[in-house]
Coordinates of C-alpha atoms in Angstrom, one line a residue:
X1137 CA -1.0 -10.6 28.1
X1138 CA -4.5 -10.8 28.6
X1139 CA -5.6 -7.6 26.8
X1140 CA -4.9 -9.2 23.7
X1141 CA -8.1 -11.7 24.4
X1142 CA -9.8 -8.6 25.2
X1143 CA -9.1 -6.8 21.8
X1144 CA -10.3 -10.2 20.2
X1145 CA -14.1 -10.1 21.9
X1146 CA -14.5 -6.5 20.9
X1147 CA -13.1 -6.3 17.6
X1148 CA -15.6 -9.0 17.0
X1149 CA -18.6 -6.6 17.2
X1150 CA -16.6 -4.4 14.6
X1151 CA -18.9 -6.1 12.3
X1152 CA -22.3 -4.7 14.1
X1153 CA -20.7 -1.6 14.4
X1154 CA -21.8 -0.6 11.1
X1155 CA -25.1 0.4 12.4
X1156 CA -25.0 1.8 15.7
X1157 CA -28.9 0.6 16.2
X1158 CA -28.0 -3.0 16.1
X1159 CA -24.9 -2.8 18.0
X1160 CA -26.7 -1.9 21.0
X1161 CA -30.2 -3.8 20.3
X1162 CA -28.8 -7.0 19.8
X1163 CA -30.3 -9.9 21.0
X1164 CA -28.2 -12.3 22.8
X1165 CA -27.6 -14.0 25.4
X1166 CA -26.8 -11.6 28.5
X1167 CA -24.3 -13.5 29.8
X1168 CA -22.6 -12.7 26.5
X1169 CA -19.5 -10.2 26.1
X1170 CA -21.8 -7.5 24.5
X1171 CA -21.7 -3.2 24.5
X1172 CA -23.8 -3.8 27.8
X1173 CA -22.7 -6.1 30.1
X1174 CA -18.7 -5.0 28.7
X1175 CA -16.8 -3.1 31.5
X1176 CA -15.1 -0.1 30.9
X1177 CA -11.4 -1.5 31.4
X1178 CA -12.6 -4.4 28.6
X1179 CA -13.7 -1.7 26.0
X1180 CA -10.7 0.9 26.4
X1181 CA -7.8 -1.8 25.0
X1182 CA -9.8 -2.8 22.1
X1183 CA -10.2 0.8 21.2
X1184 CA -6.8 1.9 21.5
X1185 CA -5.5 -0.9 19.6
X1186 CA -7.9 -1.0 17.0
X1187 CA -6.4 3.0 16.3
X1188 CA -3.1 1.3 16.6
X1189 CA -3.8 -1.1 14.4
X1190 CA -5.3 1.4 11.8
X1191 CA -1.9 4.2 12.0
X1192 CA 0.4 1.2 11.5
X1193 CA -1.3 -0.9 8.6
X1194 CA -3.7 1.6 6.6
X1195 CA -2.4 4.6 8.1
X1196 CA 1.4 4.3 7.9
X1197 CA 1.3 1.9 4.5
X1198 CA -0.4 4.9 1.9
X1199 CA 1.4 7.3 3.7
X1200 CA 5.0 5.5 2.8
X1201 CA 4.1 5.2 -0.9
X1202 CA 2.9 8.5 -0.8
X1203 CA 5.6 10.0 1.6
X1204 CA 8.8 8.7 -0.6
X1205 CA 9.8 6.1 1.2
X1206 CA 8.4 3.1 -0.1
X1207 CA 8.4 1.2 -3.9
X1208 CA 7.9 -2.5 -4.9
X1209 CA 9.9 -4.6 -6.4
X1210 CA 9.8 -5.7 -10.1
X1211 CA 8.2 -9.3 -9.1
X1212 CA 5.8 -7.4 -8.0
X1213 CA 4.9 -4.8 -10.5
X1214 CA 1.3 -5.7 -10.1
X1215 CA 1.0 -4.9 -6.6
X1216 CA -0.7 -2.0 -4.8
X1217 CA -1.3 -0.6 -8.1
X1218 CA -4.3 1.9 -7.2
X1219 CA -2.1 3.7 -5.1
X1220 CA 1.1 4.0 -7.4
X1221 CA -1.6 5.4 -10.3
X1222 CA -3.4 7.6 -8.0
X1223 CA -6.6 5.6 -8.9
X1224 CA -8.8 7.0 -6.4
X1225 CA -12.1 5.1 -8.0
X1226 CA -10.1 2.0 -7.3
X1227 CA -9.0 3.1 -3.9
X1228 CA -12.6 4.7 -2.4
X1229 CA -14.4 0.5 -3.6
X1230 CA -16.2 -1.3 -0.9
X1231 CA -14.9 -4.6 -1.7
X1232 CA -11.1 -4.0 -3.1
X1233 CA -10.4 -0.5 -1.7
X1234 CA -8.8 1.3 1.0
X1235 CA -11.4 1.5 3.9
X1236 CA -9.9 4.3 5.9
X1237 CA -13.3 5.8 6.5
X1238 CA -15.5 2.8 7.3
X1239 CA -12.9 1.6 9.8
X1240 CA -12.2 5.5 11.3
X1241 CA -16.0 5.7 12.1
X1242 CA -16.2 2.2 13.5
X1243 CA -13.4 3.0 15.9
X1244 CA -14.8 6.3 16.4
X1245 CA -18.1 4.5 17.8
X1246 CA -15.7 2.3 20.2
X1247 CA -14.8 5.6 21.7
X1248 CA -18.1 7.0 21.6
X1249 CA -19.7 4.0 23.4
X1250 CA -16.8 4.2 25.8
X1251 CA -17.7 7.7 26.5
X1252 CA -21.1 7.8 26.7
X1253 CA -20.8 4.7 29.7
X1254 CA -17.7 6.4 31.7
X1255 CA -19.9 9.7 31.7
X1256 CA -22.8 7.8 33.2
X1257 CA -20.5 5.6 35.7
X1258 CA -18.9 9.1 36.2
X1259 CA -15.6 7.9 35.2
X1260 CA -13.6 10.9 33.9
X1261 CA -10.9 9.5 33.1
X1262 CA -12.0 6.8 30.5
X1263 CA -14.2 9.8 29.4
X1264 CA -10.8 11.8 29.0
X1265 CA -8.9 9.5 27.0
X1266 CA -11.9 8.9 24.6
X1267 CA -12.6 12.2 23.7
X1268 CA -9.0 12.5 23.1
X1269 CA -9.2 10.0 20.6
X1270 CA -12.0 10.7 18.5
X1271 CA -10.3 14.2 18.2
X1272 CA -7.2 12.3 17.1
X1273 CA -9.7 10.7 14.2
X1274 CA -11.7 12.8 13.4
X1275 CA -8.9 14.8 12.4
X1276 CA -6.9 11.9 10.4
X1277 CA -10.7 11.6 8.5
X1278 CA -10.2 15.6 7.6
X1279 CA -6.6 14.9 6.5
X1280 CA -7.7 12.2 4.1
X1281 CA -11.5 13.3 2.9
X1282 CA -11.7 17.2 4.0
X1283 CA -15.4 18.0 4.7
X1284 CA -16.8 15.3 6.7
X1285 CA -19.9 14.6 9.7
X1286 CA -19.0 15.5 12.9
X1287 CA -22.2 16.3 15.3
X1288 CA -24.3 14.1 13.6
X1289 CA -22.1 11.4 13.2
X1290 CA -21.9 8.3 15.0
X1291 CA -25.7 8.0 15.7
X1292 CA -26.9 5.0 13.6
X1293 CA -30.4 5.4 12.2
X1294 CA -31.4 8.5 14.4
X1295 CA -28.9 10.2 11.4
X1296 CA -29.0 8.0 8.5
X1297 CA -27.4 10.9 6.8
X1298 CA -25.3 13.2 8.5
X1299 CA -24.5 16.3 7.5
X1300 CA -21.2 17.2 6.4
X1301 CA -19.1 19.5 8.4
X1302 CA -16.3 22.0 7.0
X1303 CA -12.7 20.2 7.5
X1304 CA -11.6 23.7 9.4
X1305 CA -14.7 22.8 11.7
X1306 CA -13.7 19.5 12.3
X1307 CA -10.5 20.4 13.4
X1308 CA -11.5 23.0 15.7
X1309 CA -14.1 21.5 17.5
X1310 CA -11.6 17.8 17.3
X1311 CA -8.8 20.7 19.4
X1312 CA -11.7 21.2 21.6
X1313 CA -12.7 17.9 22.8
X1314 CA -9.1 16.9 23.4
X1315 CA -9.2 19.7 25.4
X1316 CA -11.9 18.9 27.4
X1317 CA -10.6 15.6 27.5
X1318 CA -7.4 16.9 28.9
X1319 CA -9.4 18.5 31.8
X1320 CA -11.2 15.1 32.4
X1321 CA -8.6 13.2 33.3
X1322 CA -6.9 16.2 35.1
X1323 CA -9.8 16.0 37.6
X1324 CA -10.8 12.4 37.5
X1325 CA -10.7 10.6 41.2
X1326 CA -9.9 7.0 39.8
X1327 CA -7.5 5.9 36.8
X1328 CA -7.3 3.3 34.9
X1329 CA -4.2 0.9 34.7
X1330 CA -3.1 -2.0 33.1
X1331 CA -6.4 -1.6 30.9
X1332 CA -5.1 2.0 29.4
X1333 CA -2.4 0.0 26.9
X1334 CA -0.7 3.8 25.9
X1335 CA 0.1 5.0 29.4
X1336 CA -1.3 3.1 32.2
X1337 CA -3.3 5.7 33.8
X1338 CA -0.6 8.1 33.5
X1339 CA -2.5 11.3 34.2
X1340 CA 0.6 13.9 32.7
X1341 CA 1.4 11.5 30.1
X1342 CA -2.3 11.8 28.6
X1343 CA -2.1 15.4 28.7
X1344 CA 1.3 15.7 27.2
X1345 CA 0.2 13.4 24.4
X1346 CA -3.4 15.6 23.9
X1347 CA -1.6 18.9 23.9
X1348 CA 1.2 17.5 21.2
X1349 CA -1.4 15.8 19.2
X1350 CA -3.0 19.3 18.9
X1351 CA 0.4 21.1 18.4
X1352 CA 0.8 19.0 15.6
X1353 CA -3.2 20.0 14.4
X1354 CA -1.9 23.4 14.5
X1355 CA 1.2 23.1 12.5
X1356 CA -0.7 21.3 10.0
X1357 CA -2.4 24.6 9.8
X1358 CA 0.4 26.7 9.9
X1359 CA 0.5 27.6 6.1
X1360 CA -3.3 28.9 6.2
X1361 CA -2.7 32.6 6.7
X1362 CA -6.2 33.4 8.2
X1363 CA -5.1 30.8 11.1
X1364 CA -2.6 33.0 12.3
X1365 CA -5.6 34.5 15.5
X1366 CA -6.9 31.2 15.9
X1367 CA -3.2 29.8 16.2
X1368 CA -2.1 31.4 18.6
X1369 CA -5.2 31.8 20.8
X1370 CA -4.6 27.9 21.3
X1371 CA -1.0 27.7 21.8
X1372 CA -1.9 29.9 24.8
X1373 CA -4.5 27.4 26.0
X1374 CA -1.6 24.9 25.4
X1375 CA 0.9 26.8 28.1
X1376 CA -1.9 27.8 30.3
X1377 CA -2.6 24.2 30.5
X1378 CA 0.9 23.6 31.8
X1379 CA 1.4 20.1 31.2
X1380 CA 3.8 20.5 27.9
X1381 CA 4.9 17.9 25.3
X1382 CA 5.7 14.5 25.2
X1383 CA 9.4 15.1 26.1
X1384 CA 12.6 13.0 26.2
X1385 CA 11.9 9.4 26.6
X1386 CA 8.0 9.7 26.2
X1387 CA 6.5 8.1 23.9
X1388 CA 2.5 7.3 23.4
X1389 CA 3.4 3.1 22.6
X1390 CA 0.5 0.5 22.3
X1391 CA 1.4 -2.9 23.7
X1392 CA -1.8 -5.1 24.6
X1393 CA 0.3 -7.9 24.9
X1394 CA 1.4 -8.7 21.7
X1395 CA 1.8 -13.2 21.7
X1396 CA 3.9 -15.2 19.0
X1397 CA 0.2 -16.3 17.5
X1398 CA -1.6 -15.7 13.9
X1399 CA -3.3 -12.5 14.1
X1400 CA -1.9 -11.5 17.7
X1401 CA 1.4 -10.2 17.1
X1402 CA 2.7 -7.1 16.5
X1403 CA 0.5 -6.0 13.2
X1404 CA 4.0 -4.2 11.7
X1405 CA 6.3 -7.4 12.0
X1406 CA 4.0 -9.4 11.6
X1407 CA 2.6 -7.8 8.1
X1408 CA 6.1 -6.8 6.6
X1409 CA 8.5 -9.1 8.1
X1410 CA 7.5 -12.5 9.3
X1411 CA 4.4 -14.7 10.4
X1412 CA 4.0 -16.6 13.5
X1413 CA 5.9 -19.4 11.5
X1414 CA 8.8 -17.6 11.2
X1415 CA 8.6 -17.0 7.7
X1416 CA 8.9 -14.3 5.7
X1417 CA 5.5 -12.9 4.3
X1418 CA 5.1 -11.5 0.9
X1419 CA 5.6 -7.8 1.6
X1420 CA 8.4 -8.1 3.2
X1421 CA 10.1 -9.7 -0.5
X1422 CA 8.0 -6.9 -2.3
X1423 CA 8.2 -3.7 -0.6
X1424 CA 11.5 -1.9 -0.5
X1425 CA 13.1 1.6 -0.1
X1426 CA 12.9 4.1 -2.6
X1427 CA 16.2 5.2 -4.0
X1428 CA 15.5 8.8 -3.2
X1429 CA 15.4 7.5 0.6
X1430 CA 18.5 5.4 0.4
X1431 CA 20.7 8.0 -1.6
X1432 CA 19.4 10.6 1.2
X1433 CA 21.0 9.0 4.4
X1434 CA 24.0 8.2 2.0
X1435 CA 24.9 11.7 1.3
X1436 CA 24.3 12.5 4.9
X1437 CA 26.8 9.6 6.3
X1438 CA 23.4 8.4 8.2
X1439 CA 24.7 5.5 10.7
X1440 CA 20.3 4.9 10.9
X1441 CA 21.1 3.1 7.2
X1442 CA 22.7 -0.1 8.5
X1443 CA 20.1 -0.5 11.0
X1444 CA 16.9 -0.1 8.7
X1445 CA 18.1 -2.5 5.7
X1446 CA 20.0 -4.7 4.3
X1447 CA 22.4 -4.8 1.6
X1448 CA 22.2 -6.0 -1.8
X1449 CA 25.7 -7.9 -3.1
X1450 CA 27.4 -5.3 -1.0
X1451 CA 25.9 -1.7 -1.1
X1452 CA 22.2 -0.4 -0.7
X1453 CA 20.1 -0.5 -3.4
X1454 CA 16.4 1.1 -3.7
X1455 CA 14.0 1.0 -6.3
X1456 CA 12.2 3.4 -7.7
X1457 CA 8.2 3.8 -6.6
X1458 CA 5.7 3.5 -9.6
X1459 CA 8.6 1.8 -12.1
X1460 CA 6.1 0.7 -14.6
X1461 CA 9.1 -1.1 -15.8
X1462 CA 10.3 -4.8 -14.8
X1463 CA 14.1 -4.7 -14.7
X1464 CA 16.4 -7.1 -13.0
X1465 CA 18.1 -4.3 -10.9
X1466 CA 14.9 -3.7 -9.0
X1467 CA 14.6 -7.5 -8.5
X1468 CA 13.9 -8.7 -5.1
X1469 CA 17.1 -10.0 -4.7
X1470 CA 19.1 -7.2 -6.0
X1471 CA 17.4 -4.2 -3.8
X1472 CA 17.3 -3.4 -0.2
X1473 CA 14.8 -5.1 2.5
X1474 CA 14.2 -4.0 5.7
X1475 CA 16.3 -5.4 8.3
X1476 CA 14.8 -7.6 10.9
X1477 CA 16.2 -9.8 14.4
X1478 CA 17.1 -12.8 12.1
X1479 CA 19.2 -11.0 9.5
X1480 CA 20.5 -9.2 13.0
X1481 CA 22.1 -11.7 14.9
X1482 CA 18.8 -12.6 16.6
X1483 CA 19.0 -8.9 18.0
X1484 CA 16.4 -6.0 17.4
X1485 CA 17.1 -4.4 14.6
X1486 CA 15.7 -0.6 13.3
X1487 CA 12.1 -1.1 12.5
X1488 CA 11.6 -4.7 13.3
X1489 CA 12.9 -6.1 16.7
X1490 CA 10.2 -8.8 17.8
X1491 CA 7.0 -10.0 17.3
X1492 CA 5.9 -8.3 20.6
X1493 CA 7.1 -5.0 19.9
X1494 CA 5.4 -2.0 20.7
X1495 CA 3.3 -0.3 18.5
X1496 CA 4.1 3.6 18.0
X1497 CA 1.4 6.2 18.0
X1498 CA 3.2 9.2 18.7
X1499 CA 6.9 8.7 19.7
X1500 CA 9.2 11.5 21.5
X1501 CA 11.1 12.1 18.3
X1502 CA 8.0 13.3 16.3
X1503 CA 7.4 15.5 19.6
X1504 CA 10.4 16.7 19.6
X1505 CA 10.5 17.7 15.7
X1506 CA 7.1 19.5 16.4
X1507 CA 8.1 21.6 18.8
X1508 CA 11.8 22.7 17.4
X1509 CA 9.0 23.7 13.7
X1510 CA 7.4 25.6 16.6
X1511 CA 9.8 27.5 18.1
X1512 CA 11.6 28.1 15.2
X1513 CA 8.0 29.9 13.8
X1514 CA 7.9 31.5 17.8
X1515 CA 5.0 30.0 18.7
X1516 CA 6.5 28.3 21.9
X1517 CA 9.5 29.0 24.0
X1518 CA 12.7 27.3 24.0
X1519 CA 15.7 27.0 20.9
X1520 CA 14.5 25.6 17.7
X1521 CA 18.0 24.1 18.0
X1522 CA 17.9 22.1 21.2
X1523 CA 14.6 20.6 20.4
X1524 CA 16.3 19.0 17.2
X1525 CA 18.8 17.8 18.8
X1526 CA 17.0 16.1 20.8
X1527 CA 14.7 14.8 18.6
X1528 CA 17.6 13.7 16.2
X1529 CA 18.8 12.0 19.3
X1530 CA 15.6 10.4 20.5
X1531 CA 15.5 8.7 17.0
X1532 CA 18.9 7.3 16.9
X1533 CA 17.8 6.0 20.5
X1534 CA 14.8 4.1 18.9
X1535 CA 16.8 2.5 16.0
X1536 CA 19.2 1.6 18.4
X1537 CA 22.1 3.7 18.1
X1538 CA 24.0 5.8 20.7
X1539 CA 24.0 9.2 21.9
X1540 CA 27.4 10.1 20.7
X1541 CA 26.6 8.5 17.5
X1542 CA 23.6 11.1 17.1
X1543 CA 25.6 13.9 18.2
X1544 CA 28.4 13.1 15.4
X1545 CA 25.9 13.1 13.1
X1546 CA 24.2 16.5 14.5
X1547 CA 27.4 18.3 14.0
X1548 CA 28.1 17.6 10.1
X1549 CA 27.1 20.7 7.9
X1550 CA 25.0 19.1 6.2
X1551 CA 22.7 18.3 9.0
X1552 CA 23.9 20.9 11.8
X1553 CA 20.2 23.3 12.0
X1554 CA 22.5 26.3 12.6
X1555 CA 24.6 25.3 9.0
X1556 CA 21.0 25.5 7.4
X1557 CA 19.7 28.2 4.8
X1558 CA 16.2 27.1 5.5
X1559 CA 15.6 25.7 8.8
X1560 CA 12.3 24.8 8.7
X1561 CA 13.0 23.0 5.7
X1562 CA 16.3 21.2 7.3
X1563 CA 13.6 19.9 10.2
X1564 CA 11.7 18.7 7.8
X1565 CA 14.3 16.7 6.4
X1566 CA 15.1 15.4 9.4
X1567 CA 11.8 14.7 11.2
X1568 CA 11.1 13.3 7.3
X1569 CA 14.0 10.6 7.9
X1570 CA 13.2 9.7 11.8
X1571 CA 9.6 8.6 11.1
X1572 CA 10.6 6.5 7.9
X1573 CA 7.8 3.5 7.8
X1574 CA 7.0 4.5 11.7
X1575 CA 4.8 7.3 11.1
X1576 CA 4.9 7.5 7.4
X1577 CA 1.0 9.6 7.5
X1578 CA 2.3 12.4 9.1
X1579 CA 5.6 12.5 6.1
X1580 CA 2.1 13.1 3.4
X1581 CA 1.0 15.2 5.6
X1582 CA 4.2 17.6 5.8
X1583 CA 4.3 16.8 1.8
X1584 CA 1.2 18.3 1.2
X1585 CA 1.5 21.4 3.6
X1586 CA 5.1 22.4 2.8
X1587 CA 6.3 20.4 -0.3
X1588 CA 8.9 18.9 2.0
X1589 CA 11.0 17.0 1.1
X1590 CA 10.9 16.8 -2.7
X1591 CA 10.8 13.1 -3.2
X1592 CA 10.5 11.8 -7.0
X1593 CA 6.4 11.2 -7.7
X1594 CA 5.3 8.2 -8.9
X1595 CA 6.5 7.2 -12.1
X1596 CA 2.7 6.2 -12.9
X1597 CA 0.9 9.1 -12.0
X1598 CA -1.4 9.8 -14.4
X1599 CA 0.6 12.7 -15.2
X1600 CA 4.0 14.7 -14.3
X1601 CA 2.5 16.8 -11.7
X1602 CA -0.4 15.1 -10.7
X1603 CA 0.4 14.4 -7.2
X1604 CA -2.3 12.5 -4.5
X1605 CA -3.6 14.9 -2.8
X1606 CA -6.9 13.4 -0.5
X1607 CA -9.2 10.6 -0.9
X1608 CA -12.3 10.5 -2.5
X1609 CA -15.7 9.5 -0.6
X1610 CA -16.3 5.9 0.0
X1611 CA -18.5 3.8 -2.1
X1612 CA -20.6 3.4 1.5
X1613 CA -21.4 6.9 1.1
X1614 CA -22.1 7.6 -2.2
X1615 CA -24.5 4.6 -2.0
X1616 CA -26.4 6.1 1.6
X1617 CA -25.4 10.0 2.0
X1618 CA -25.0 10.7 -1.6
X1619 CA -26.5 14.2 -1.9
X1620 CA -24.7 15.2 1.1
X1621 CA -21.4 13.9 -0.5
X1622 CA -22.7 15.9 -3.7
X1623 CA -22.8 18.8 -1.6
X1624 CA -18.8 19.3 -0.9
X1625 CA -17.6 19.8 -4.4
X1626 CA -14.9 18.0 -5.8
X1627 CA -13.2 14.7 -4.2
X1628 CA -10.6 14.0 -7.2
X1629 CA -7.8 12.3 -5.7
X1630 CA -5.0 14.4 -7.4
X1631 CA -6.9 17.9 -8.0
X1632 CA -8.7 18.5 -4.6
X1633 CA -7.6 19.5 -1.7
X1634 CA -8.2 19.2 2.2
X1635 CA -8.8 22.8 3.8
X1636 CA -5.1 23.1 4.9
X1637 CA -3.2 22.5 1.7
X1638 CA -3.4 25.7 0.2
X1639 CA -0.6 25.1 -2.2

């Protein structure tokens, strides 16, 4: 319980994080819980649940409007409307935007200053796991902005303005320092424990997480034909490595002990479903399912339904995302909301189970879909099949349904991978439905690489096929790093893309 405390001190320096100078200059009192007298096992929760905190509110939010699986309501037609018009002027604002990169680069200088202290205390493993992690975001800021800094980043006023580096760059040089992250806490003497809130010092863990983190980096790449060398070359790092996947039952969860209190429980619940109060915040009237999403598990007799959402006078009902149109069938009352302990018989449901729920970064099922889109391409060993199994299976396991329930549903034809005409295309599908609202990003991301699956666009897009496909520069860096911005081209939100979306 106590890392929560913990988070609260250091996300309180987010604010001086802005400038890396001041941060560390600061003048206080020394008895004070500043960068210096801070102690590695202080620093390391706050960082990893600050990127917690980031996949599941920013992170997972644009990536469910943008991923087909969320709409609003028609009381709230007004809402969230820079991101059902694609407005990426609106969405890139300093004081009403989206701030994806400020926060990213903030976080990325908690891991930073956690690095540079466990390589002077010659504590690898601390070391390990943030050099993990700033691979893990840099590459989210190349999925979202392309070219951005990497080498000069993250040094205050020694590099006012830092160059911008290629989004293929990034990536690569984010592979290696997970790498060598991998091989730091491999040969680190002392771990961390109840201050490492993914894995408690779990030395295999941590390397199954870094090598599936960059599994997924390379699938992302898997449509860039001049990749082909470099892909490879790096799966074989992978199995030389020999520490595999996250597997059955692994999951990378953040938990710093999550407490029944404003602004202390688990950000998901308590941002979509209900306060510490017990009741029900505003998202959780306005968001719902689209009607793409609902009709999907439908057609598929998908017993996950029942446990995400509730039904409206009898059946599920979605709406549909960018209805510029108020109509009483997409009222709040009328449509689907997501099913939580209280409409459950005070038992977890799907998505929501408790205000101390873990967090999920990267959960088994996602593993498990990345490897079967592996070894279906034959990049890795093993049957395409088995891993989708067991990745169906792990998901059912998480919503809260049993393993003869999954394998029921693994054996209809309509779901079956060996019944499929295109089987990447029927992981896809499946992988697409698992990490509904968990992992919603990484469903844009697959959107973007494959056009998988072919969700209805926004009815407000500014036109038919205008689709989103980044985000443009920040304000923040068109007012201090504007030539270098000027230098990468184009940022328009629904014509430019990152280096990997070729089509």
């Amino acid at each position: 319980m106590k890392h929560i405390f913990r988070v609260a001190v250091f996300s309180g320096l987010s604010i001086l994080a802005a400038s890396c100078d001041s941060f560390l200059d600061v003048n206080v009192n020394p008895n004070a819980p500043v960068n210096e007298n801070l102690t590695l096992a202080s620093k390391l929760p706050a960082a990893l649940n600050s990127t917690a905190t980031q996949e599941v509110l920013q992170l997972n939010q644009l990536g469910a409007f943008w991923g087909g699986y969320w709409g609003t309501t028609s009381e709230a037609l007004a809402s969230f409307n820079d991101i059902k018009y694609y407005d990426g002027i609106g969405i890139r604002g300093s004081r009403d935007g989206i701030q994806i990169w400020e926060n990213t680069y903030n976080i990325l200088l908690y891991y930073k200053l956690i690095k540079d202290q466990a390589e002077t205390e010659q504590a690898g493993f601390y070391a390990g796991i943030s050099k993990i992690m700033m691979g893990w975001h840099f590459m989210r800021l190349v999925d979202i902005y392309n070219n951005v800094p990497f080498d000069e980043a993250l040094q205050g006023t020694n590099m006012p303005r830092p160059t911008y580096q290629s989004g293929q760059e990034v990536y690569q040089k984010s592979i290696d320092l997970i790498t060598e992250g991998i091989l730091d806490i491999k040969s680190a003497s002392v771990a961390p424990a109840s201050d490492d809130i993914f894995f408690a010092g779990n030395r295999t863990l941590w390397a199954k997480f870094g090598n599936t983190v960059k599994l997924r980096a390379l699938l992302q790449q898997s449509e860039v034909s001049s990749q082909s060398g470099y892909i490879s070359a790096e799966i074989q790092k992978i199995i030389q490595e020999g520490s595999g996947f996250l597997g059955i039952g692994e999951n990378a969860y953040c938990n710093p002990g999550y407490l029944n209190t404003a602004g202390k429980m688990n950000p998901f619940y308590e941002t979509y479903y209900r306060n510490a109060g017990g009741a029900t915040v505003a998202n959780h009237t306005n968001i719902r399912p689209t009607e793409y999403l609902i009709e999907k598990y439908q057609a598929l007799n998908d017993p996950r339904l029942d446990q995400l959402y509730l039904t409206a006078s009898g059946s599920y009902k979605g709406v549909r995302f960018g209805n510029p149109v108020a109509a009483d069938e997409y009222n709040a009352d009328n449509t689907s909301a997501l099913k939580g302990p209280v409409e459950n018989g005070n038992q977890p449901a799907g998505l929501l189970k408790s205000f101390n729920q873990s967090t999920v970064i990267l959960s088994s099922f996602e593993s498990l879909f990345l490897q079967a889109e592996a070894a279906e391409r034959g990049w890795i060993d093993g049957a395409a099949a088995t891993f989708y199994r067991q990745a169906v299976a792990e998901s059912f396991a998480y919503i809260g349904l049993s393993g003869s329930e999954a394998e029921t549903y693994t054996a209809q034809p309509a779901v079956a991978l060996g019944e499929a005409g295109n089987r990447i295309a029927r992981i896809i599908e499946q992988k697409w439905l698992a990490i509904n609202s968990i992992n919603s990003f990484q469903a844009w991301n697959d959107f973007r690489r494959l056009g998988l699956p072919d969700f209805p666009n926004s009815e407000s897009a500014p036109s038919a096929d205008a689709r989103p496909l980044r985000l443009m520069y920040p304000e923040t860096e068109l007012q201090t790093n504007r030539d270098e911005v000027n230098r990468q081209g184009g940022d328009n939100i629904t014509s430019d893309r990152v280096w990997w979306d070729i089509d």
